[in-house]
C-alpha positions in Angstrom: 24.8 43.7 45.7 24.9 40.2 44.2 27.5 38.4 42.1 27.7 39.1 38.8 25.1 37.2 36.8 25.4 36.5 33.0 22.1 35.6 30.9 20.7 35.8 27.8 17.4 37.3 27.7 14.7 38.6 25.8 14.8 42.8 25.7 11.3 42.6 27.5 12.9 40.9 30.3 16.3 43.1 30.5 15.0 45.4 32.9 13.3 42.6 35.1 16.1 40.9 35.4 18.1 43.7 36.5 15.5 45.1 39.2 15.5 41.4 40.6 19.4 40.6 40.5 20.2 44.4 41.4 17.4 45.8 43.3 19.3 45.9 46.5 21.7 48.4 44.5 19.2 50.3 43.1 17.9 51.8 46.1 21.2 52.7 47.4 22.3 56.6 46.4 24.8 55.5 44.0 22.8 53.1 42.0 19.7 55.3 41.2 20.9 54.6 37.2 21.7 52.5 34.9 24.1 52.9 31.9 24.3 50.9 28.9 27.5 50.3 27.0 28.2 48.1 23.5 30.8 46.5 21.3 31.4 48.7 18.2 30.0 46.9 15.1 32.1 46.5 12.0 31.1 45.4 8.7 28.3 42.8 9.7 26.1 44.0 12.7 27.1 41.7 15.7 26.3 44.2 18.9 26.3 43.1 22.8 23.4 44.9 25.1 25.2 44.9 28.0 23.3 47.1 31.7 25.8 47.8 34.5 24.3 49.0 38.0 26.1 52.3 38.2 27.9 50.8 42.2 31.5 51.3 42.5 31.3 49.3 45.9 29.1 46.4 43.7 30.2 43.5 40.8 27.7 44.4 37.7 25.2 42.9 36.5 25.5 42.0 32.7 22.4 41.4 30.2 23.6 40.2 26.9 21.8 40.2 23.8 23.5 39.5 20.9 22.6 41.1 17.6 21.3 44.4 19.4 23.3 47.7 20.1 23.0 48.9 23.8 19.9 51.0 24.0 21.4 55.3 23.0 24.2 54.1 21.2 24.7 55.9 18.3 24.4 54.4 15.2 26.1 54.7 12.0 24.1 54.1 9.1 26.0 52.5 5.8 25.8 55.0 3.1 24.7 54.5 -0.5 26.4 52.2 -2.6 28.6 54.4 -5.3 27.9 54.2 -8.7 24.1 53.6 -8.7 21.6 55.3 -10.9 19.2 54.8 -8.5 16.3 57.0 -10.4 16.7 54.7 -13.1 15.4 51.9 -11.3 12.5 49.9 -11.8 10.5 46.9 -10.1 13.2 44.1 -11.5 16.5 42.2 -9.6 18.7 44.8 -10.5 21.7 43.3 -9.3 23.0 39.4 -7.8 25.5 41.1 -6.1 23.6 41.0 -2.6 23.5 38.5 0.3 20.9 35.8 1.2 19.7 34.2 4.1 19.3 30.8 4.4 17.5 28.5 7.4 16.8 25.0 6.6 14.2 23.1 9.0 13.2 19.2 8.7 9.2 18.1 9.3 8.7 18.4 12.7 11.4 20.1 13.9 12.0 23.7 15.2 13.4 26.4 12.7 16.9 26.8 14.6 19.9 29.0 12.5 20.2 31.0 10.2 22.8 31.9 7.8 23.9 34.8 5.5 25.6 33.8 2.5 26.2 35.3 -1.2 23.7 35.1 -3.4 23.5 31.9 -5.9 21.8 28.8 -6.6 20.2 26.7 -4.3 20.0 23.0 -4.7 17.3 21.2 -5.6 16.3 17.5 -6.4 14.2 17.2 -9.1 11.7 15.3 -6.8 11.5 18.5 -4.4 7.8 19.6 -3.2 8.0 23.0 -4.3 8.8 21.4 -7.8 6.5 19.1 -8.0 3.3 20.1 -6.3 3.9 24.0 -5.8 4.3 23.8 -1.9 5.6 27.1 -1.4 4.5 30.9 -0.1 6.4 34.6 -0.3 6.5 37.7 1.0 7.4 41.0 0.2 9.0 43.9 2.1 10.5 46.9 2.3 13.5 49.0 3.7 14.1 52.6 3.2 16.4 55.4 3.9 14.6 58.1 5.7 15.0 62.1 6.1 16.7 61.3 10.0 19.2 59.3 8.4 18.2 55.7 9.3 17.2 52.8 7.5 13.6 51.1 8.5 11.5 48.5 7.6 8.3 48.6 6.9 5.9 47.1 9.2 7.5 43.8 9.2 5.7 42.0 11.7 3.0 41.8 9.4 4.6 40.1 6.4 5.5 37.6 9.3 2.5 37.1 10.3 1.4 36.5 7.1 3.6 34.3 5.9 2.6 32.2 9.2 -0.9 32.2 8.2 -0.1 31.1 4.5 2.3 28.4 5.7 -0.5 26.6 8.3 -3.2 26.8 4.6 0.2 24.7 2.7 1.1 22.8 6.1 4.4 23.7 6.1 5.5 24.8 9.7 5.6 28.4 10.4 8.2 30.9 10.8 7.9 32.0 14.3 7.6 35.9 14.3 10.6 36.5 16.2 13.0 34.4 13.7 11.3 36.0 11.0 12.0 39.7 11.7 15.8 38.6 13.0 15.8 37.3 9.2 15.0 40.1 7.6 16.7 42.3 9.7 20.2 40.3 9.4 18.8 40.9 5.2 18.4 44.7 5.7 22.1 45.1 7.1 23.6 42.5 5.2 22.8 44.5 2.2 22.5 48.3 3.9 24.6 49.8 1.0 21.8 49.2 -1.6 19.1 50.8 0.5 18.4 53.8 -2.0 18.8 57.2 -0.9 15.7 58.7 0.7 13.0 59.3 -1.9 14.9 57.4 -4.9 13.8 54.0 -4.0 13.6 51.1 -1.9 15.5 47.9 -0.7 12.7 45.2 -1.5 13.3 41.8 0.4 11.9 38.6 -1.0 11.3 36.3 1.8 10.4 32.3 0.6 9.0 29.4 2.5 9.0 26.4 0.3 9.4 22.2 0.3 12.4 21.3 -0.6 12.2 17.9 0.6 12.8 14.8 -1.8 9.3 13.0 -1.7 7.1 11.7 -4.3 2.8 11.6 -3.4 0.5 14.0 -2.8 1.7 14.9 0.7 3.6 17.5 2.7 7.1 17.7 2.5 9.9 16.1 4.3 12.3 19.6 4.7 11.3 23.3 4.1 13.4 25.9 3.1 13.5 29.6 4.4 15.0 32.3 1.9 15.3 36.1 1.8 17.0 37.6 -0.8 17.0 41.6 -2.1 17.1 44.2 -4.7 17.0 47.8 -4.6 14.0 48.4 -7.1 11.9 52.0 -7.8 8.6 52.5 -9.2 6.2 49.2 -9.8 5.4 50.2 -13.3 8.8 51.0 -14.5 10.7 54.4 -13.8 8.9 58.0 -15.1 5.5 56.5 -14.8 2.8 58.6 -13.4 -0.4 55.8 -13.2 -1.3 52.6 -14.5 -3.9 52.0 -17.4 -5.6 48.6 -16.1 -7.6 46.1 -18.3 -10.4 44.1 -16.8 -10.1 40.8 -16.8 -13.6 38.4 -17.9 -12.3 35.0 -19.2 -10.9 34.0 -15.9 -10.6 34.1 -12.5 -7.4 34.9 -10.4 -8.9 32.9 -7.4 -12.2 31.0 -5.8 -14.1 31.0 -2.8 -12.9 28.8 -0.5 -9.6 28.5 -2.5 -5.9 30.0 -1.4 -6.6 33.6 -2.8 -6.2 35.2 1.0 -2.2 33.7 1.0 0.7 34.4 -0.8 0.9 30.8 -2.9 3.3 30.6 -5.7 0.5 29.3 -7.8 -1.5 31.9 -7.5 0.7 34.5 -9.9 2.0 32.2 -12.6 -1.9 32.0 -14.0 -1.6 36.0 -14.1 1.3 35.7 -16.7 -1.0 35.0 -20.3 -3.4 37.7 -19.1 -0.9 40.4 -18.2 1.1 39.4 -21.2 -1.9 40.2 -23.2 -3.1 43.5 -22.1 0.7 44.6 -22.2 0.4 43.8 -25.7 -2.4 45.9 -25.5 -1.2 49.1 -24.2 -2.7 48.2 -20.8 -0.2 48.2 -17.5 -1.7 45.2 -15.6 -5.3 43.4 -15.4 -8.1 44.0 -13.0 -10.0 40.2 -11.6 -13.4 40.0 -10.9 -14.9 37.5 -9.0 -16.4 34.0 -9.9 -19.7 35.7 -10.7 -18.3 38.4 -12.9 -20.0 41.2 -11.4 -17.6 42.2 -8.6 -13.9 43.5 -8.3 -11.5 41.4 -6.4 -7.9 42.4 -7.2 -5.6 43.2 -10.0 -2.8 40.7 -10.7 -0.6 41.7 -8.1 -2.3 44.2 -6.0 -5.7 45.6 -4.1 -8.0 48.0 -5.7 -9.5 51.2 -4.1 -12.0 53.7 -5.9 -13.1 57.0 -4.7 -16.7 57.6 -5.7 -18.4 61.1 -5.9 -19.6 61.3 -2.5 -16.5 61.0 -0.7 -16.6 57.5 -0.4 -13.6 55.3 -0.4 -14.4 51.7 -1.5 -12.3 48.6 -1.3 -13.0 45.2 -2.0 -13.6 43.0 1.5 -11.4 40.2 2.4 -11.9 36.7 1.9 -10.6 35.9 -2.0 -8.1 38.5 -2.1 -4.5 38.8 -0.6 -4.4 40.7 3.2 -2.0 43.4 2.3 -0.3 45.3 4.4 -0.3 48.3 1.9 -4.1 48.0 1.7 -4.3 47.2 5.4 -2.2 51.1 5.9 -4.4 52.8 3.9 -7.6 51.4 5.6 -5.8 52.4 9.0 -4.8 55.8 7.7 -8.5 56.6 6.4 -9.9 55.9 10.1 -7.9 58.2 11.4 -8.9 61.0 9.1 -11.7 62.3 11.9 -11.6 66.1 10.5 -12.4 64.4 7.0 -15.3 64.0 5.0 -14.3 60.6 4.0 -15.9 57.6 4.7 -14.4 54.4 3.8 -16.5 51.4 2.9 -15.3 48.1 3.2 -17.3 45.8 0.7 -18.6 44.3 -2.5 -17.4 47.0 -5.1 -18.8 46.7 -8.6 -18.3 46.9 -11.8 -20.4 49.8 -12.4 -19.4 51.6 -9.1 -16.0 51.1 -10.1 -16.6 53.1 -13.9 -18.4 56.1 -12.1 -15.6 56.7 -9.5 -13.3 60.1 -9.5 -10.4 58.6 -8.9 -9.0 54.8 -8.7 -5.5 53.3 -6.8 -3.7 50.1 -6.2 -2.2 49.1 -3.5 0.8 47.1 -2.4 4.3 46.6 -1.2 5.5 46.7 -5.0 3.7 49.3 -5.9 3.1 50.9 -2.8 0.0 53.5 -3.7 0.0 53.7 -7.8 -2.8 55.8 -8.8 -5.3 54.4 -12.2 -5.3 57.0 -15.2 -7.6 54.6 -17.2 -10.2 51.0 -16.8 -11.4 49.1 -19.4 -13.1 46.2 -19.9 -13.3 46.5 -23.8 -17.0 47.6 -24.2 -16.7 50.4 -21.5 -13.9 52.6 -19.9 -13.5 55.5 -17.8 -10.6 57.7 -17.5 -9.6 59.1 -14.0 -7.8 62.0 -12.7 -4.2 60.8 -12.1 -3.2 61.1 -9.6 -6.4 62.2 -8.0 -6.7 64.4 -4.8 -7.8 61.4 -2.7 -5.0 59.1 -3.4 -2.4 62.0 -3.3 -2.9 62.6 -0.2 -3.1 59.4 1.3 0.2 58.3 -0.9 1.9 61.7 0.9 0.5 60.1 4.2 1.9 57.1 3.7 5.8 58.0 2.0 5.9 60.4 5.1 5.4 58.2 7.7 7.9 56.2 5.8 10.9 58.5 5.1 10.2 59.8 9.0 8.8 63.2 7.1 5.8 62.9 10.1 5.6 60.9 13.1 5.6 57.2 13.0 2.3 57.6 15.6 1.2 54.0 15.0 4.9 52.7 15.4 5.1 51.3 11.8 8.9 51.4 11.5 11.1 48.9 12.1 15.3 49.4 12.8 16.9 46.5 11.8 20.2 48.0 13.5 19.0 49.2 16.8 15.6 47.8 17.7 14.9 43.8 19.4 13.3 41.7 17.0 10.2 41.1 18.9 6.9 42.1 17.6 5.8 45.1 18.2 2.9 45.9 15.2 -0.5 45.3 16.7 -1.9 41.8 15.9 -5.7 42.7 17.1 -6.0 45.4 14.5 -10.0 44.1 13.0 -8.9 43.3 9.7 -11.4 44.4 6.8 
């Protein structure tokens, strides 16, 4: 056996390191196995991975990961929070008593720590990027309790790849993947006690990326920011609500070819604000864009657009102008997997008119996950649509199942932010569509 050895390693190189430091061992009778053993976390998650060669004649061998539980330890999930009316809940920052993390990286350098700290103010010189020439990206994710007891993220890796794509369009230097996901996950058990119970909710994280540097000219900024803060929030549209009665928009555009449409820009949603305040006032729920040329649906103000037409067809608008979500990327996923199905899905220009004579209509997104349309109107014509309609239904029960771990996570979706490394797992060659 060799002499005790004690590294710090990625989990994908854990059980390399221990064939190559242990191997001897491991062929001997009474080091066929391996056993894994773990500090006890209390209040904050701070676990050890530690693998010991099962050889009483031989020193171990110890892999140390810190962050991480030992791999079959069980785990113990932090219950509700007391108190909560959690049905009540709508899409809104329901409370500021939570914990933020912070990371603070200059131009140029490396994003190194992280912190977790209560929420408040962050400071800001009034000659900061983000103020000045709207240097700044977000995310959006979610945690929930599922039927098994855990708590998950949702597809995670995504939002952080995502954010890296948005942050090379600003020039701001990218989150790597792997800091990204330990963020959110330190977020997720920082604040485990507002993850709603299963079915009643969600814990939605709020990740920023934004210059915070002191500079004045048109230029990138001197030191960026990285942010996640929380809220436990319920249905987009406000609790009790069944579907959303959408207005189209015609006397502007939400984005342009070319533009920063496809990223999650700040400036892209304050425009949204006199248009949404305005079908509100209405009767509407939100507004539907059309493209530059006015004939074609891109988006609604914070969300994708599907339509389900009379022959079975499913159509969404194709990338390019509108946001990548990762709702909207789910449901395309989900629909080519539906082999025994009728359903076709067509990726693609999507009308007006097509959009009028369709069955059934949904958005999509992390906020508000898969809402189905009761009503569009553009103020000359409208069409009214069965709410929720079979289509969407089912693909929403698709979706929440895989979620609350009602059916099998097959595609390996989930993310545990208390048991699981923070390396990527979510597929980044899916085609995107």
């Amino acid at each position: 056996c060799r002499p005790r050895a004690a590294v710090r390693l990625s989990s994908l190189a854990v059980l390399a390191a221990a064939v190559l430091l242990a191997g001897p061992c491991l062929r001997s009778q009474c080091c066929r196995s391996l056993r894994t053993a773990a500090v006890p976390a209390k209040g904050v998650f701070a676990g050890r991975l530690l693998l010991r060669p099962r050889c009483r004649a031989a020193p171990s061998l110890h892999v140390r990961r810190v962050g991480e539980r030992a791999f079959g330890d069980a785990v113990e999930y932090p219950a509700p929070r007391g108190g909560v009316e959690w049905k009540k809940l709508g899409f809104s920052l329901a409370t500021k008593e939570t914990r933020m993390v912070v990371a603070i990286c200059s131009a140029g350098q490396m994003w190194g720590s992280m912190s977790a700290e209560p929420y408040g103010a962050l400071s800001l010189e009034p000659a900061a990027t983000i103020l000045n020439y709207g240097q700044g990206i977000f995310e959006g994710i979610k945690a929930y309790r599922t039927s098994k007891g855990r708590i998950v993220l949702f597809r995670p890796q995504k939002n952080a790849q995502r954010m890296a794509d948005g942050a090379r369009r600003l020039l701001m230097p990218p989150v790597p993947a792997q800091f990204f996901l330990e963020a959110v996950s330190l977020a997720v058990r920082e604040n485990a006690d507002l993850v709603p119970p299963v079915g009643e909710g969600a814990l939605y994280l709020r990740p920023l990326l934004f210059g915070s540097g002191a500079d004045l000219g048109v230029k990138p900024s001197s030191q960026y920011t990285f942010v996640i803060f929380v809220s436990p929030v319920g249905k987009y549209f406000g609790p009790g609500t069944t579907g959303a009665r959408m207005q189209i928009c015609t006397d502007h555009q939400r984005a342009a070819p070319a533009g920063v449409g496809n990223i999650k820009c700040v400036g892209n949603y304050a425009q949204c604000f006199s248009a949404q305040r305005d079908a509100k006032a209405d009767g509407y729920s939100d507004v539907i864009y059309l493209d530059v040329g006015g004939q074609y649906i891109d988006e609604a103000a914070a969300s994708n657009f599907f339509c389900v037409t009379p022959d079975n067809v499913i159509h969404t608008p194709q990338l390019g102008t509108i946001l990548p979500g990762v709702t909207r990327d789910s449901v395309v996923q989900l629909v080519r997997r539906l082999s025994d199905s009728d359903l076709k899905l067509k990726v693609g220009p999507v009308s007006y008119a097509t959009a009028l004579s369709a069955t059934e209509a949904f958005l999509t997104g992390t906020g508000a996950g898969i809402t189905p349309i009761e009503h569009i109107s553009s103020g000359e014509e409208s069409a009214d649509f069965a709410c929720p309609g079979p289509v969407t239904q089912m693909l929403s029960d698709m979706l929440t199942d895989i979620q609350s771990e009602r059916a099998p996570d097959t595609m390996r979706w989930l993310h545990d932010p208390f048991v699981e490394p923070s390396y990527g797992r979510d597929s980044f060659m899916e085609p995107t569509f």
